[in-house]
Coordinates of C-alpha atoms in Angstrom, one line a residue:
Q1 CA 41.2 10.7 -30.2
V2 CA 39.0 8.5 -28.0
H3 CA 39.1 8.9 -24.2
L4 CA 37.8 6.6 -21.5
V5 CA 37.3 8.2 -18.1
E6 CA 36.6 6.2 -15.0
S7 CA 35.0 7.4 -11.8
G8 CA 33.6 6.0 -8.6
G9 CA 36.6 4.5 -6.9
G10 CA 37.5 5.2 -3.3
L11 CA 38.0 3.7 0.1
V12 CA 35.5 1.4 1.5
Q13 CA 35.3 -1.1 4.4
A14 CA 35.0 -4.8 3.8
G15 CA 31.5 -5.7 3.1
G16 CA 30.7 -2.4 1.6
S17 CA 29.8 -1.4 -2.0
L18 CA 31.0 0.9 -4.7
R19 CA 29.8 1.7 -8.2
L20 CA 32.3 2.4 -10.9
S21 CA 31.4 4.3 -14.1
C22 CA 33.3 4.7 -17.4
T23 CA 32.3 7.0 -20.2
A24 CA 33.8 7.1 -23.6
S25 CA 34.1 10.3 -25.5
G26 CA 35.8 11.8 -28.5
N27 CA 35.7 10.8 -32.2
I28 CA 33.5 7.7 -31.7
I29 CA 31.8 5.9 -34.5
S30 CA 30.7 2.8 -32.6
I31 CA 31.6 0.8 -29.4
N32 CA 31.6 -2.9 -29.3
D33 CA 32.6 -4.9 -26.2
M34 CA 33.3 -3.0 -22.9
G35 CA 34.9 -4.3 -19.8
W36 CA 36.6 -3.8 -16.5
Y37 CA 40.1 -5.0 -15.6
R38 CA 42.1 -4.6 -12.4
Q39 CA 45.7 -4.6 -11.4
A40 CA 47.1 -4.9 -7.9
P41 CA 50.8 -4.0 -7.1
G42 CA 53.0 -6.8 -8.2
K43 CA 50.2 -8.6 -10.1
Q44 CA 49.2 -8.9 -13.7
R45 CA 46.2 -7.0 -15.0
E46 CA 43.2 -9.3 -14.9
L47 CA 39.8 -9.4 -16.3
V48 CA 37.0 -8.5 -13.9
A49 CA 34.0 -8.4 -16.1
R50 CA 33.1 -7.8 -19.8
I51 CA 29.8 -7.1 -21.6
T52 CA 29.1 -7.3 -25.3
T53 CA 27.0 -5.0 -27.4
D54 CA 24.0 -7.4 -27.0
G55 CA 24.4 -7.5 -23.2
S56 CA 26.1 -10.9 -22.8
T57 CA 28.4 -10.8 -19.7
N58 CA 31.4 -12.6 -18.4
Y59 CA 32.9 -12.5 -14.9
A60 CA 36.0 -13.6 -13.2
D61 CA 35.2 -16.4 -10.8
S62 CA 36.4 -14.4 -7.9
V63 CA 33.7 -11.7 -8.3
K64 CA 30.7 -13.8 -9.5
G65 CA 27.7 -13.2 -7.4
R66 CA 29.2 -10.0 -6.0
F67 CA 29.8 -7.7 -9.0
T68 CA 27.5 -6.7 -11.8
I69 CA 28.5 -5.1 -15.1
S70 CA 26.0 -3.1 -17.2
R71 CA 26.1 -0.5 -19.9
D72 CA 24.1 2.4 -21.3
N73 CA 24.8 2.5 -25.0
A74 CA 23.1 5.9 -25.5
K75 CA 25.6 7.4 -23.1
N76 CA 28.6 5.4 -24.1
T77 CA 28.9 4.3 -20.5
V78 CA 29.7 1.1 -18.7
F79 CA 29.1 0.5 -15.0
L80 CA 30.5 -2.0 -12.4
Q81 CA 28.4 -2.4 -9.3
M82 CA 30.6 -4.0 -6.6
N83 CA 29.0 -5.4 -3.5
S84 CA 30.3 -7.4 -0.6
L85 CA 33.8 -6.0 -1.2
K86 CA 36.8 -7.8 0.2
P87 CA 40.3 -6.6 0.9
E88 CA 41.6 -8.7 -2.0
D89 CA 39.5 -6.6 -4.4
T90 CA 41.9 -3.7 -3.7
A91 CA 43.4 -2.7 -7.0
A92 CA 43.5 0.0 -9.7
Y93 CA 40.4 -0.7 -11.9
Y94 CA 40.7 0.1 -15.6
C95 CA 37.9 0.5 -18.2
N96 CA 38.4 -1.0 -21.6
A97 CA 36.4 -0.6 -24.8
L98 CA 36.6 -1.8 -28.4
V99 CA 35.9 1.3 -30.4
R100 CA 35.6 2.4 -34.0
G101 CA 36.9 5.9 -34.1
G102 CA 39.9 8.0 -33.0
Y103 CA 42.8 7.2 -35.3
S104 CA 41.0 4.1 -36.8
L105 CA 37.8 5.0 -38.6
S106 CA 37.6 1.7 -40.5
R107 CA 38.2 -0.9 -37.9
P108 CA 37.8 -1.1 -34.1
L109 CA 40.7 -0.6 -31.7
S110 CA 41.1 -1.3 -28.0
Y111 CA 41.2 1.7 -25.7
W112 CA 42.0 2.0 -22.0
G113 CA 41.1 4.5 -19.3
Q114 CA 43.6 5.9 -16.8
G115 CA 42.2 3.8 -13.9
T116 CA 40.4 4.5 -10.7
Q117 CA 41.7 3.2 -7.3
V118 CA 39.6 0.9 -5.2
T119 CA 40.8 0.3 -1.7
V120 CA 39.0 -2.1 0.7
S121 CA 40.0 -2.0 4.3
S122 CA 39.7 -4.9 6.7

């Protein structure tokens, strides 16, 4: 089984910064795209940022210029540096990865972490 574990969430004042980390472990053959999503109460889960194997990135308009996604392929880890945080960034943040491994050794499947809470106070 493949597991994604997030860390780095917490409580921060508006204008502050946090750095989220997500590490994949388990029966991993390879990892393709990785990304971060978030979900606030009563809202749909939305894309925050994604990064491909080659390092190409994509960001939600609401976080462009403030958040930066990166990855360390050797450590099976993806990061999200969040600067200039706003109260509207408050949400549970979930790591996602397209992984060959776990129960599917021949083709990649999408896996999700359990989430880490980010709360930004006014």
